[in-house]
Amino acid sequence: MEEYTLYATMGAGFESVVAKELQSLGYETRSENGRVFFKGSQADIVRCNLWLRTADRVKILLKEFPAKDFETLYNETYAFDWAQLLPVDAEFPVKGRAVRSKLHSEPDVQAIVKKAIVDKMSAQYRRRGMLPENGSRFPLDVHIYKDVARLSLDTTGESLFKRGYRIEHGGAPLKENFAASLIKLTPFNGTHPFIDPMCGSGTLPIEAAMIAKNIAPGTWRQFAFDGFDWFDQKLHPEMVEEAKSLVKPCETAIQASDIDQSILEVAKLNAHNAGVLQDIRFKQVAVKDFTTELENGVIVSNPPYGKRLKDKEGAEKLYAQMGEVLRPLDSFSQYYLTADPDFEKFFGKKATKKRKLYNGNLRVDFYQFWANRKH
């Protein structure tokens, strides 16, 4: 069984979350900015794509070498045995990044790597002229950091946040893996209550319910490796069946509410698609009227924040209402994601801890208020 050097990629600030998730799946990890490395077989590639809730992609590291000039980049790329990886008709887009390196022009880096692969495959397959590139897709990646180049193959395809349960609609919902990462930064493990009082299209409570029920987030989708001709094609369907057999009943209360009935309908549809509609209690209610009889749980929410100045007053009024209603629920650990640096002032309490994150390109803070447990 061939062992590969693999790595998962993730949003900035979530390296430790992904590393912990990989460790809980039994892998030894090594982390650096934006990447967590581990070793594994084809079965591990399938398993991690199926089960990782918090990562973006799983890639195979093909080759790593110093590259301070284009000649070296070309020669080292050419030296790799591309025919063992790519069939003659492979479609192989090359994405390039260069950071703090002599070779800083990303379009040139991409073009040189692409040319080296084309030249090598033309020699290996004894082809003249263009390669057809009309077969399966093999997404390749070249990343140069401090003059060290890495060539890798993306086994995932579309990012892992595309679970397949969410219907498209307006607004700016949290990406699924971002929501799962936020939940993983809380004590929630599926055994105590979970509440989102401003749930929007439902991503946070749905991800919480999937954790509680042990549903593999990649259950409903295809991956790039499904098109690799050298990949054992029995593994994926077998491991999906195994994942389905591991789903368990939800043993805790999950509540999701929002002021907007039409967005709750979207949330219910998403929950239905994810197989968790029966496990979440959806309710239309404004934050100022929110009540719960539950105790000793976790509240996680991404309240709307006023990005434009005229919304700012509305957002601040909402934070004050949240403070009045939610602050007294002190048996709950409470976690709020917002881009407003004055959130604590209007909420009326200083956070136990604050974590700086990026939601896409937006700098946000994850405010954490730890609980006083009731026994």
mmCIF file of C-alpha atoms in Angstrom:
data_model
loop_
_atom_site.group_PDB
_atom_site.id
_atom_site.type_symbol
_atom_site.label_atom_id
_atom_site.label_comp_id
_atom_site.label_asym_id
_atom_site.label_seq_id
_atom_site.Cartn_x
_atom_site.Cartn_y
_atom_site.Cartn_z
ATOM 1 C CA MET A 1 0.000 0.000 0.000
ATOM 2 C CA GLU A 2 1.654 3.224 -1.106
ATOM 3 C CA GLU A 3 2.120 5.846 1.578
ATOM 4 C CA TYR A 4 1.830 9.491 0.567
ATOM 5 C CA THR A 5 2.882 12.704 2.258
ATOM 6 C CA LEU A 6 -0.452 14.491 2.599
ATOM 7 C CA TYR A 7 -1.488 17.857 3.894
ATOM 8 C CA ALA A 8 -4.769 19.554 4.700
ATOM 9 C CA THR A 9 -5.244 23.259 3.956
ATOM 10 C CA MET A 10 -7.453 25.569 6.003
ATOM 11 C CA GLY A 11 -8.355 29.177 6.681
ATOM 12 C CA ALA A 12 -5.878 31.301 8.640
ATOM 13 C CA GLY A 13 -6.177 30.728 12.380
ATOM 14 C CA PHE A 14 -7.673 27.236 12.154
ATOM 15 C CA GLU A 15 -4.436 25.194 11.925
ATOM 16 C CA SER A 16 -4.746 23.897 15.497
ATOM 17 C CA VAL A 17 -8.416 22.982 14.957
ATOM 18 C CA VAL A 18 -7.630 20.914 11.835
ATOM 19 C CA ALA A 19 -4.568 19.337 13.502
ATOM 20 C CA LYS A 20 -6.735 18.262 16.443
ATOM 21 C CA GLU A 21 -9.316 16.815 14.084
ATOM 22 C CA LEU A 22 -6.657 14.823 12.199
ATOM 23 C CA GLN A 23 -5.188 13.605 15.492
ATOM 24 C CA SER A 24 -8.635 12.429 16.620
ATOM 25 C CA LEU A 25 -8.771 10.403 13.366
ATOM 26 C CA GLY A 26 -5.472 8.796 14.418
ATOM 27 C CA TYR A 27 -2.854 10.723 12.400
ATOM 28 C CA GLU A 28 0.427 12.208 13.577
ATOM 29 C CA THR A 29 0.584 15.793 12.385
ATOM 30 C CA ARG A 30 3.023 18.622 11.740
ATOM 31 C CA SER A 31 1.634 22.134 11.300
ATOM 32 C CA GLU A 32 2.749 25.277 9.538
ATOM 33 C CA ASN A 33 0.851 28.370 8.352
ATOM 34 C CA GLY A 34 -2.249 27.266 6.472
ATOM 35 C CA ARG A 35 -1.213 23.589 6.314
ATOM 36 C CA VAL A 36 -1.197 20.479 8.478
ATOM 37 C CA PHE A 37 0.972 17.589 7.211
ATOM 38 C CA PHE A 38 0.388 13.875 7.817
ATOM 39 C CA LYS A 39 1.088 10.529 6.140
ATOM 40 C CA GLY A 40 -1.477 8.200 4.622
ATOM 41 C CA SER A 41 -2.635 5.755 1.955
ATOM 42 C CA GLN A 42 -5.388 6.077 -0.658
ATOM 43 C CA ALA A 43 -7.854 4.890 1.996
ATOM 44 C CA ASP A 44 -6.695 7.752 4.241
ATOM 45 C CA ILE A 45 -7.211 10.225 1.378
ATOM 46 C CA VAL A 46 -10.822 9.067 1.056
ATOM 47 C CA ARG A 47 -11.324 9.019 4.821
ATOM 48 C CA CYS A 48 -10.023 12.561 5.371
ATOM 49 C CA ASN A 49 -12.032 14.013 2.481
ATOM 50 C CA LEU A 50 -15.137 12.314 3.881
ATOM 51 C CA TRP A 51 -14.646 13.175 7.548
ATOM 52 C CA LEU A 52 -12.700 16.428 7.922
ATOM 53 C CA ARG A 53 -15.196 19.094 9.011
ATOM 54 C CA THR A 54 -12.833 22.040 9.334
ATOM 55 C CA ALA A 55 -10.316 21.803 6.450
ATOM 56 C CA ASP A 56 -10.540 23.213 2.901
ATOM 57 C CA ARG A 57 -8.689 20.541 0.920
ATOM 58 C CA VAL A 58 -6.511 17.425 1.170
ATOM 59 C CA LYS A 59 -3.449 17.439 -1.097
ATOM 60 C CA ILE A 60 -0.661 15.001 -1.969
ATOM 61 C CA LEU A 61 2.810 16.533 -1.735
ATOM 62 C CA LEU A 62 4.570 15.307 -4.891
ATOM 63 C CA LYS A 63 7.945 17.010 -4.636
ATOM 64 C CA GLU A 64 9.756 19.683 -2.641
ATOM 65 C CA PHE A 65 12.964 21.444 -3.767
ATOM 66 C CA PRO A 66 14.824 24.791 -3.555
ATOM 67 C CA ALA A 67 14.097 27.019 -6.581
ATOM 68 C CA LYS A 68 15.707 30.428 -6.916
ATOM 69 C CA ASP A 69 15.569 30.631 -10.711
ATOM 70 C CA PHE A 70 13.214 29.541 -13.498
ATOM 71 C CA GLU A 71 15.710 27.052 -14.943
ATOM 72 C CA THR A 72 15.806 25.091 -11.676
ATOM 73 C CA LEU A 73 12.018 25.272 -11.374
ATOM 74 C CA TYR A 74 11.658 23.895 -14.915
ATOM 75 C CA ASN A 75 14.296 21.160 -14.515
ATOM 76 C CA GLU A 76 13.066 19.915 -11.124
ATOM 77 C CA THR A 77 9.472 19.836 -12.373
ATOM 78 C CA TYR A 78 10.537 18.049 -15.565
ATOM 79 C CA ALA A 79 12.441 15.441 -13.526
ATOM 80 C CA PHE A 80 9.225 14.162 -11.874
ATOM 81 C CA ASP A 81 7.595 11.052 -13.384
ATOM 82 C CA TRP A 82 4.407 12.749 -14.610
ATOM 83 C CA ALA A 83 3.172 9.802 -16.703
ATOM 84 C CA GLN A 84 2.745 7.748 -13.531
ATOM 85 C CA LEU A 85 0.363 10.425 -12.239
ATOM 86 C CA LEU A 86 -1.335 11.840 -15.337
ATOM 87 C CA PRO A 87 -2.903 9.888 -18.203
ATOM 88 C CA VAL A 88 -2.189 11.224 -21.697
ATOM 89 C CA ASP A 89 -5.573 13.011 -21.905
ATOM 90 C CA ALA A 90 -5.480 14.440 -18.340
ATOM 91 C CA GLU A 91 -6.760 17.949 -17.823
ATOM 92 C CA PHE A 92 -4.223 19.445 -15.425
ATOM 93 C CA PRO A 93 -4.724 23.083 -14.445
ATOM 94 C CA VAL A 94 -1.736 24.470 -12.507
ATOM 95 C CA LYS A 95 -2.319 27.018 -9.754
ATOM 96 C CA GLY A 96 0.693 28.969 -8.544
ATOM 97 C CA ARG A 97 1.556 30.966 -5.431
ATOM 98 C CA ALA A 98 4.863 32.597 -4.561
ATOM 99 C CA VAL A 99 5.541 34.241 -1.212
ATOM 100 C CA ARG A 100 8.769 35.919 -0.055
ATOM 101 C CA SER A 101 10.730 34.305 -2.901
ATOM 102 C CA LYS A 102 13.042 35.376 -5.710
ATOM 103 C CA LEU A 103 10.558 33.903 -8.200
ATOM 104 C CA HIS A 104 7.694 36.203 -7.293
ATOM 105 C CA SER A 105 5.715 36.409 -10.552
ATOM 106 C CA GLU A 106 2.902 33.920 -10.048
ATOM 107 C CA PRO A 107 1.773 33.805 -13.722
ATOM 108 C CA ASP A 108 5.385 32.999 -14.741
ATOM 109 C CA VAL A 109 5.759 30.337 -12.034
ATOM 110 C CA GLN A 110 2.507 28.729 -13.225
ATOM 111 C CA ALA A 111 3.503 28.894 -16.887
ATOM 112 C CA ILE A 112 6.999 27.389 -16.328
ATOM 113 C CA VAL A 113 5.618 24.476 -14.278
ATOM 114 C CA LYS A 114 2.894 23.835 -16.846
ATOM 115 C CA LYS A 115 5.427 23.898 -19.699
ATOM 116 C CA ALA A 116 7.770 21.482 -17.882
ATOM 117 C CA ILE A 117 4.914 19.007 -17.321
ATOM 118 C CA VAL A 118 3.709 19.283 -20.936
ATOM 119 C CA ASP A 119 7.248 18.760 -22.262
ATOM 120 C CA LYS A 120 7.857 15.753 -19.990
ATOM 121 C CA MET A 121 4.503 14.110 -20.824
ATOM 122 C CA SER A 122 5.016 14.714 -24.548
ATOM 123 C CA ALA A 123 8.359 12.893 -24.250
ATOM 124 C CA GLN A 124 6.939 10.093 -22.063
ATOM 125 C CA TYR A 125 3.870 9.515 -24.242
ATOM 126 C CA ARG A 126 5.784 10.236 -27.493
ATOM 127 C CA ARG A 127 3.331 12.938 -28.478
ATOM 128 C CA ARG A 128 3.938 15.870 -30.784
ATOM 129 C CA GLY A 129 1.943 19.053 -30.604
ATOM 130 C CA MET A 130 -0.623 19.849 -27.941
ATOM 131 C CA LEU A 131 -1.840 17.393 -25.304
ATOM 132 C CA PRO A 132 -5.637 16.916 -25.586
ATOM 133 C CA GLU A 133 -6.499 17.740 -21.920
ATOM 134 C CA ASN A 134 -10.041 16.455 -22.433
ATOM 135 C CA GLY A 135 -9.993 13.676 -19.815
ATOM 136 C CA SER A 136 -10.250 13.597 -16.028
ATOM 137 C CA ARG A 137 -9.182 16.653 -14.060
ATOM 138 C CA PHE A 138 -6.004 16.550 -11.952
ATOM 139 C CA PRO A 139 -5.725 19.920 -10.111
ATOM 140 C CA LEU A 140 -2.019 20.690 -9.596
ATOM 141 C CA ASP A 141 -0.487 23.273 -7.367
ATOM 142 C CA VAL A 142 2.913 24.942 -7.163
ATOM 143 C CA HIS A 143 3.687 26.909 -4.014
ATOM 144 C CA ILE A 144 7.002 28.699 -3.499
ATOM 145 C CA TYR A 145 7.766 30.011 -0.038
ATOM 146 C CA LYS A 146 11.163 31.464 0.868
ATOM 147 C CA ASP A 147 12.628 29.955 -2.330
ATOM 148 C CA VAL A 148 11.421 26.412 -1.619
ATOM 149 C CA ALA A 149 8.975 25.039 -4.182
ATOM 150 C CA ARG A 150 6.315 22.426 -3.502
ATOM 151 C CA LEU A 151 4.408 20.597 -6.197
ATOM 152 C CA SER A 152 1.177 18.997 -5.085
ATOM 153 C CA LEU A 153 -1.976 17.320 -6.366
ATOM 154 C CA ASP A 154 -5.370 18.330 -4.954
ATOM 155 C CA THR A 155 -7.420 15.209 -4.139
ATOM 156 C CA THR A 156 -10.513 17.191 -3.090
ATOM 157 C CA GLY A 157 -11.660 19.289 -6.062
ATOM 158 C CA GLU A 158 -14.246 21.815 -4.944
ATOM 159 C CA SER A 159 -13.449 22.966 -1.394
ATOM 160 C CA LEU A 160 -14.629 20.731 1.460
ATOM 161 C CA PHE A 161 -17.010 23.456 2.650
ATOM 162 C CA LYS A 162 -19.233 22.466 -0.300
ATOM 163 C CA ARG A 163 -20.996 19.723 1.623
ATOM 164 C CA GLY A 164 -23.890 19.625 -0.818
ATOM 165 C CA TYR A 165 -26.755 20.281 1.623
ATOM 166 C CA ARG A 166 -27.034 24.055 1.298
ATOM 167 C CA ILE A 167 -29.328 25.650 -1.252
ATOM 168 C CA GLU A 168 -28.062 28.907 -2.700
ATOM 169 C CA HIS A 169 -29.726 32.106 -1.585
ATOM 170 C CA GLY A 170 -28.880 35.745 -0.931
ATOM 171 C CA GLY A 171 -27.071 37.021 2.121
ATOM 172 C CA ALA A 172 -23.632 36.009 3.306
ATOM 173 C CA PRO A 173 -23.904 32.765 5.247
ATOM 174 C CA LEU A 174 -20.898 31.280 7.007
ATOM 175 C CA LYS A 175 -19.109 28.624 4.991
ATOM 176 C CA GLU A 176 -19.857 25.166 6.375
ATOM 177 C CA ASN A 177 -16.253 24.353 7.371
ATOM 178 C CA PHE A 178 -15.877 27.811 8.984
ATOM 179 C CA ALA A 179 -19.030 27.152 11.035
ATOM 180 C CA ALA A 180 -17.742 23.694 12.031
ATOM 181 C CA SER A 181 -14.389 25.229 13.047
ATOM 182 C CA LEU A 182 -16.156 27.764 15.290
ATOM 183 C CA ILE A 183 -18.072 24.933 16.963
ATOM 184 C CA LYS A 184 -14.820 22.991 17.425
ATOM 185 C CA LEU A 185 -13.434 26.003 19.344
ATOM 186 C CA THR A 186 -16.231 25.507 21.927
ATOM 187 C CA PRO A 187 -16.741 22.599 24.374
ATOM 188 C CA PHE A 188 -19.654 21.262 22.282
ATOM 189 C CA ASN A 189 -19.349 17.534 21.543
ATOM 190 C CA GLY A 190 -22.969 16.560 20.959
ATOM 191 C CA THR A 191 -23.857 15.723 24.551
ATOM 192 C CA HIS A 192 -25.162 19.072 25.841
ATOM 193 C CA PRO A 193 -27.623 21.656 24.468
ATOM 194 C CA PHE A 194 -26.712 23.900 21.533
ATOM 195 C CA ILE A 195 -28.456 27.190 20.730
ATOM 196 C CA ASP A 196 -28.103 29.695 17.882
ATOM 197 C CA PRO A 197 -30.556 32.577 18.490
ATOM 198 C CA MET A 198 -29.755 34.294 15.137
ATOM 199 C CA CYS A 199 -29.358 31.251 12.915
ATOM 200 C CA GLY A 200 -29.939 32.746 9.443
ATOM 201 C CA SER A 201 -29.811 29.901 6.901
ATOM 202 C CA GLY A 202 -28.931 27.458 9.676
ATOM 203 C CA THR A 203 -25.289 26.558 9.030
ATOM 204 C CA LEU A 204 -24.178 26.577 12.700
ATOM 205 C CA PRO A 205 -27.018 24.419 14.118
ATOM 206 C CA ILE A 206 -26.823 22.063 11.117
ATOM 207 C CA GLU A 207 -23.073 21.540 11.596
ATOM 208 C CA ALA A 208 -23.691 21.043 15.347
ATOM 209 C CA ALA A 209 -26.350 18.415 14.623
ATOM 210 C CA MET A 210 -24.004 16.645 12.176
ATOM 211 C CA ILE A 211 -21.337 16.515 14.906
ATOM 212 C CA ALA A 212 -23.915 15.215 17.430
ATOM 213 C CA LYS A 213 -25.096 12.509 15.002
ATOM 214 C CA ASN A 214 -21.590 11.639 13.742
ATOM 215 C CA ILE A 215 -22.550 12.348 10.118
ATOM 216 C CA ALA A 216 -19.519 12.512 7.814
ATOM 217 C CA PRO A 217 -19.675 15.947 6.118
ATOM 218 C CA GLY A 218 -18.476 14.585 2.763
ATOM 219 C CA THR A 219 -21.226 11.938 2.534
ATOM 220 C CA TRP A 220 -23.127 13.524 -0.364
ATOM 221 C CA ARG A 221 -20.399 14.671 -2.740
ATOM 222 C CA GLN A 222 -17.777 13.599 -5.257
ATOM 223 C CA PHE A 223 -14.063 14.409 -5.020
ATOM 224 C CA ALA A 224 -11.226 14.990 -7.485
ATOM 225 C CA PHE A 225 -9.758 11.545 -6.673
ATOM 226 C CA ASP A 226 -12.901 9.926 -8.149
ATOM 227 C CA GLY A 227 -11.435 10.782 -11.563
ATOM 228 C CA PHE A 228 -7.852 9.544 -10.969
ATOM 229 C CA ASP A 229 -7.336 6.412 -13.081
ATOM 230 C CA TRP A 230 -4.679 5.000 -10.695
ATOM 231 C CA PHE A 231 -6.908 5.441 -7.632
ATOM 232 C CA ASP A 232 -8.704 2.410 -6.155
ATOM 233 C CA GLN A 233 -12.295 3.251 -7.140
ATOM 234 C CA LYS A 234 -13.830 0.724 -4.694
ATOM 235 C CA LEU A 235 -12.642 2.698 -1.665
ATOM 236 C CA HIS A 236 -14.976 5.690 -1.920
ATOM 237 C CA PRO A 237 -18.353 3.877 -2.126
ATOM 238 C CA GLU A 238 -17.240 1.373 0.535
ATOM 239 C CA MET A 239 -16.225 4.144 2.943
ATOM 240 C CA VAL A 240 -19.437 6.123 2.338
ATOM 241 C CA GLU A 241 -21.422 3.008 3.286
ATOM 242 C CA GLU A 242 -19.267 2.568 6.381
ATOM 243 C CA ALA A 243 -19.774 6.255 7.308
ATOM 244 C CA LYS A 244 -23.546 5.896 6.941
ATOM 245 C CA SER A 245 -23.478 2.916 9.313
ATOM 246 C CA LEU A 246 -21.758 5.079 11.969
ATOM 247 C CA VAL A 247 -24.524 7.712 12.127
ATOM 248 C CA LYS A 248 -26.128 7.735 15.586
ATOM 249 C CA PRO A 249 -29.213 9.362 17.098
ATOM 250 C CA CYS A 250 -28.911 12.955 18.324
ATOM 251 C CA GLU A 251 -28.941 12.860 22.120
ATOM 252 C CA THR A 252 -29.157 16.565 22.848
ATOM 253 C CA ALA A 253 -31.421 19.553 22.266
ATOM 254 C CA ILE A 254 -30.437 21.832 19.392
ATOM 255 C CA GLN A 255 -32.394 25.082 19.080
ATOM 256 C CA ALA A 256 -32.203 27.576 16.219
ATOM 257 C CA SER A 257 -34.195 30.766 15.943
ATOM 258 C CA ASP A 258 -34.299 33.864 13.775
ATOM 259 C CA ILE A 259 -36.553 36.902 13.382
ATOM 260 C CA ASP A 260 -37.030 36.236 9.645
ATOM 261 C CA GLN A 261 -39.495 33.446 8.776
ATOM 262 C CA SER A 262 -38.416 33.265 5.110
ATOM 263 C CA ILE A 263 -34.760 32.602 6.050
ATOM 264 C CA LEU A 264 -35.941 29.937 8.542
ATOM 265 C CA GLU A 265 -37.652 28.140 5.652
ATOM 266 C CA VAL A 266 -34.276 28.064 3.865
ATOM 267 C CA ALA A 267 -32.617 26.796 7.071
ATOM 268 C CA LYS A 268 -35.193 23.991 7.375
ATOM 269 C CA LEU A 269 -34.613 22.932 3.775
ATOM 270 C CA ASN A 270 -30.844 22.889 4.350
ATOM 271 C CA ALA A 271 -31.339 20.854 7.553
ATOM 272 C CA HIS A 272 -33.577 18.426 5.657
ATOM 273 C CA ASN A 273 -30.901 17.992 2.962
ATOM 274 C CA ALA A 274 -28.290 17.325 5.665
ATOM 275 C CA GLY A 275 -30.494 14.700 7.335
ATOM 276 C CA VAL A 276 -30.891 16.645 10.596
ATOM 277 C CA LEU A 277 -34.273 18.422 10.292
ATOM 278 C CA GLN A 278 -35.797 16.206 13.018
ATOM 279 C CA ASP A 279 -32.915 17.065 15.375
ATOM 280 C CA ILE A 280 -33.179 20.868 15.365
ATOM 281 C CA ARG A 281 -36.017 22.891 16.872
ATOM 282 C CA PHE A 282 -36.483 25.918 14.598
ATOM 283 C CA LYS A 283 -38.490 28.869 15.879
ATOM 284 C CA GLN A 284 -39.268 32.347 14.580
ATOM 285 C CA VAL A 285 -38.456 34.772 17.371
ATOM 286 C CA ALA A 286 -36.590 38.081 17.726
ATOM 287 C CA VAL A 287 -33.559 38.070 20.011
ATOM 288 C CA LYS A 288 -35.242 40.483 22.435
ATOM 289 C CA ASP A 289 -38.054 37.933 22.951
ATOM 290 C CA PHE A 290 -35.789 34.871 23.106
ATOM 291 C CA THR A 291 -36.185 32.496 26.084
ATOM 292 C CA THR A 292 -35.007 28.966 26.830
ATOM 293 C CA GLU A 293 -35.566 26.468 29.611
ATOM 294 C CA LEU A 294 -32.328 24.639 28.747
ATOM 295 C CA GLU A 295 -29.187 24.816 30.913
ATOM 296 C CA ASN A 296 -25.483 23.907 30.799
ATOM 297 C CA GLY A 297 -25.055 24.206 27.057
ATOM 298 C CA VAL A 298 -23.331 26.205 24.380
ATOM 299 C CA ILE A 299 -24.616 29.255 22.495
ATOM 300 C CA VAL A 300 -22.826 29.981 19.212
ATOM 301 C CA SER A 301 -23.986 32.732 16.904
ATOM 302 C CA ASN A 302 -22.907 34.984 14.064
ATOM 303 C CA PRO A 303 -25.085 38.064 14.690
ATOM 304 C CA PRO A 304 -25.579 40.452 11.779
ATOM 305 C CA TYR A 305 -23.041 43.251 11.919
ATOM 306 C CA GLY A 306 -23.448 46.682 10.370
ATOM 307 C CA LYS A 307 -20.772 46.869 7.690
ATOM 308 C CA ARG A 308 -22.290 50.067 6.354
ATOM 309 C CA LEU A 309 -22.511 52.972 8.766
ATOM 310 C CA LYS A 310 -26.298 53.281 8.643
ATOM 311 C CA ASP A 311 -26.618 49.660 9.842
ATOM 312 C CA LYS A 312 -24.183 50.273 12.680
ATOM 313 C CA GLU A 313 -26.828 51.721 15.004
ATOM 314 C CA GLY A 314 -29.123 48.797 14.315
ATOM 315 C CA ALA A 315 -26.311 46.335 14.993
ATOM 316 C CA GLU A 316 -25.390 48.051 18.246
ATOM 317 C CA LYS A 317 -29.014 48.026 19.385
ATOM 318 C CA LEU A 318 -29.127 44.298 18.605
ATOM 319 C CA TYR A 319 -25.947 43.657 20.654
ATOM 320 C CA ALA A 320 -27.513 45.506 23.607
ATOM 321 C CA GLN A 321 -30.665 43.332 23.300
ATOM 322 C CA MET A 322 -28.451 40.229 23.122
ATOM 323 C CA GLY A 323 -26.741 41.345 26.317
ATOM 324 C CA GLU A 324 -30.028 41.821 28.163
ATOM 325 C CA VAL A 325 -31.456 38.462 27.110
ATOM 326 C CA LEU A 326 -28.410 36.179 26.780
ATOM 327 C CA ARG A 327 -25.990 37.513 29.419
ATOM 328 C CA PRO A 328 -28.125 36.169 32.302
ATOM 329 C CA LEU A 329 -27.918 32.629 30.815
ATOM 330 C CA ASP A 330 -24.669 32.095 32.681
ATOM 331 C CA SER A 331 -24.802 28.279 32.714
ATOM 332 C CA PHE A 332 -24.127 28.508 28.956
ATOM 333 C CA SER A 333 -20.720 29.009 27.373
ATOM 334 C CA GLN A 334 -21.431 31.745 24.814
ATOM 335 C CA TYR A 335 -19.556 32.442 21.579
ATOM 336 C CA TYR A 336 -20.248 35.313 19.182
ATOM 337 C CA LEU A 337 -18.564 36.091 15.872
ATOM 338 C CA THR A 338 -18.603 39.716 14.756
ATOM 339 C CA ALA A 339 -16.465 42.276 12.946
ATOM 340 C CA ASP A 340 -17.532 45.027 15.353
ATOM 341 C CA PRO A 341 -14.638 45.917 17.708
ATOM 342 C CA ASP A 342 -17.136 47.518 20.142
ATOM 343 C CA PHE A 343 -19.222 44.368 20.585
ATOM 344 C CA GLU A 344 -18.343 43.879 24.289
ATOM 345 C CA LYS A 345 -19.288 47.468 25.109
ATOM 346 C CA PHE A 346 -22.830 47.061 23.764
ATOM 347 C CA PHE A 347 -23.247 43.452 24.958
ATOM 348 C CA GLY A 348 -22.355 44.731 28.421
ATOM 349 C CA LYS A 349 -19.706 42.214 29.415
ATOM 350 C CA LYS A 350 -16.031 41.644 28.759
ATOM 351 C CA ALA A 351 -15.247 38.378 26.967
ATOM 352 C CA THR A 352 -13.278 35.691 28.809
ATOM 353 C CA LYS A 353 -11.258 35.306 25.627
ATOM 354 C CA LYS A 354 -11.218 36.795 22.157
ATOM 355 C CA ARG A 355 -9.860 35.055 19.074
ATOM 356 C CA LYS A 356 -8.912 36.928 15.907
ATOM 357 C CA LEU A 357 -10.078 35.184 12.712
ATOM 358 C CA TYR A 358 -10.718 35.920 9.054
ATOM 359 C CA ASN A 359 -14.104 35.157 7.517
ATOM 360 C CA GLY A 360 -12.983 35.279 3.883
ATOM 361 C CA ASN A 361 -11.087 38.585 3.777
ATOM 362 C CA LEU A 362 -13.078 40.124 6.620
ATOM 363 C CA ARG A 363 -11.233 40.431 9.912
ATOM 364 C CA VAL A 364 -13.557 39.212 12.675
ATOM 365 C CA ASP A 365 -13.364 38.424 16.383
ATOM 366 C CA PHE A 366 -14.740 35.340 18.092
ATOM 367 C CA TYR A 367 -15.859 36.557 21.537
ATOM 368 C CA GLN A 368 -15.919 33.779 24.151
ATOM 369 C CA PHE A 369 -17.841 34.054 27.415
ATOM 370 C CA TRP A 370 -17.252 30.980 29.570
ATOM 371 C CA ALA A 371 -19.994 29.466 31.701
ATOM 372 C CA ASN A 372 -20.675 29.049 35.386
ATOM 373 C CA ARG A 373 -21.953 25.499 35.348
ATOM 374 C CA LYS A 374 -25.218 24.693 37.177
ATOM 375 C CA HIS A 375 -25.268 21.270 38.819
#
